[in-house]
Short mmCIF file of C-alpha atoms in Angstrom, two decimals:
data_model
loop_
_atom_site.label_atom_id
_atom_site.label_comp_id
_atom_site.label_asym_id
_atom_site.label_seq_id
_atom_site.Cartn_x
_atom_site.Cartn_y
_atom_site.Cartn_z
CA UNK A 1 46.69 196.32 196.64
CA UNK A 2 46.28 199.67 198.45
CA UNK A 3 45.22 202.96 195.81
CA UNK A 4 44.27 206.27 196.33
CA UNK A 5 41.85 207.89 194.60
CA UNK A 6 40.84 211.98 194.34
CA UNK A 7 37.98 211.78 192.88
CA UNK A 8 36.41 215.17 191.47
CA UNK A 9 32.32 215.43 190.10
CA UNK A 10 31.63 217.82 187.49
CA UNK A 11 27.70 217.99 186.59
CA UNK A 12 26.70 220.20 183.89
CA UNK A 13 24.94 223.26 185.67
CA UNK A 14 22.40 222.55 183.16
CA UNK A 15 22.28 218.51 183.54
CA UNK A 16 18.25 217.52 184.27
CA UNK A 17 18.00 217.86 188.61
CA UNK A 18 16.04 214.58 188.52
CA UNK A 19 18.16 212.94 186.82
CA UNK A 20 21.09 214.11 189.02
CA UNK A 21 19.43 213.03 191.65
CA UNK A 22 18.68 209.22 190.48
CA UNK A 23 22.46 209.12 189.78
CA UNK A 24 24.02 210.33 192.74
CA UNK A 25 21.52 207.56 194.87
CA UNK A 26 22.98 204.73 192.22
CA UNK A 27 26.46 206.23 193.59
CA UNK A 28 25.32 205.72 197.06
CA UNK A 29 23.99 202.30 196.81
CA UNK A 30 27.31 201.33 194.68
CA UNK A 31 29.25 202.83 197.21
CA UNK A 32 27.89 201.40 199.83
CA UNK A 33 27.74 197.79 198.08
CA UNK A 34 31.97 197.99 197.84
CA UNK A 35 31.97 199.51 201.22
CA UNK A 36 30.68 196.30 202.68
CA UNK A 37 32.66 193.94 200.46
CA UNK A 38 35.61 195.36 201.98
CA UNK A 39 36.49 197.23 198.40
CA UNK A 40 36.10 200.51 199.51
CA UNK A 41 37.80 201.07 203.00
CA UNK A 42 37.61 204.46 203.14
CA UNK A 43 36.28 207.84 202.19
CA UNK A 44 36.86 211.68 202.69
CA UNK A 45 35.11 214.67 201.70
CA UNK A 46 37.49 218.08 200.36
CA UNK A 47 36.06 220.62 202.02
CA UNK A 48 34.60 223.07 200.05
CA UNK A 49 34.55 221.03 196.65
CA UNK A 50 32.32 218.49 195.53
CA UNK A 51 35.04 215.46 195.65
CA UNK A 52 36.61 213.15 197.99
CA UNK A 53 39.61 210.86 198.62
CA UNK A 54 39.13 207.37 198.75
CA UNK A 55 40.97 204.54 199.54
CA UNK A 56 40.43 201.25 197.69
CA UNK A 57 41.59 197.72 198.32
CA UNK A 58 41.72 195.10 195.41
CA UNK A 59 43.95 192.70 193.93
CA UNK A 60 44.93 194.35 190.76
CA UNK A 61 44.73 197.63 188.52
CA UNK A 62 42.30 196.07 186.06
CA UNK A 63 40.02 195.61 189.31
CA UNK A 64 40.18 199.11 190.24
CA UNK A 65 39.89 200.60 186.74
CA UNK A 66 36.71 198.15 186.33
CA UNK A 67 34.73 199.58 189.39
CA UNK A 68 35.43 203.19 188.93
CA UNK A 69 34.10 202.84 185.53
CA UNK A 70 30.89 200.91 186.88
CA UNK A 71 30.53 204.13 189.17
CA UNK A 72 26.90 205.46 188.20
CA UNK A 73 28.79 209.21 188.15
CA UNK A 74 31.74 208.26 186.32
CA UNK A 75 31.30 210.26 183.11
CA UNK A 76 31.23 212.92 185.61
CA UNK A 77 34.50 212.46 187.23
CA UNK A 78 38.16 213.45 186.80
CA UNK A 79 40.54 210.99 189.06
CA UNK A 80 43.61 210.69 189.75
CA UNK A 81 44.78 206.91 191.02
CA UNK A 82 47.80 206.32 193.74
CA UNK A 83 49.10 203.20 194.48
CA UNK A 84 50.07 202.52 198.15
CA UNK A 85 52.23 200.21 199.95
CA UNK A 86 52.58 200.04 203.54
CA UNK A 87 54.87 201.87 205.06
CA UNK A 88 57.93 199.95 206.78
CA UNK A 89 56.92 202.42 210.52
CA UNK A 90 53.17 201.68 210.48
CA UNK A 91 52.26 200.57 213.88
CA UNK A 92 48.77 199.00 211.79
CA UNK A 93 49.23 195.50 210.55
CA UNK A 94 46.53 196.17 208.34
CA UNK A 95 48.04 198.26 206.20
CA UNK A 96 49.06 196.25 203.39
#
């Protein structure tokens, strides 16, 4: 199953830098980890914002709502989650 996902971060202006820091690496290397499984086909920056788009593949909503709460910046985040289904015109036979 195809979602969407806008994902907007929110850190305290007053949240420790350091720490900051250490979480937004743990976000890379979880990223990165799904990335390579397959899990997270794609991102996109907003410009302008600190947020993205992302699209997800997994076999269920549990699945999704299980890795975006494993996210290191997670308490951080607002989301909002679109399922996707592939679109009778698509010329891409991966879009399932």
């Amino acid at each position: 199953m195809l979602f969407m996902v806008e994902m907007d971060v929110n850190i305290p202006l007053g949240f420790d830098p350091e720490e900051a820091a250490q979480l937004k690496a743990a976000e890379k290397a979880r990223f990165q980890e799904l990335q390579q499984a397959g899990t997270w086909r794609h991102i996109w920056r907003v410009v302008g914002q600190y947020a993205n788009v992302s699209i997800f593949d997994v076999p269920s909503n549990t699945e999704l709502h299980d890795i975006l709460m494993s996210l290191p910046l997670y308490p951080f985040m607002t989301m909002h989650v679109t399922a996707l289904c592939r679109h009778p015109s698509s010329l891409h036979d991966d879009d399932r």
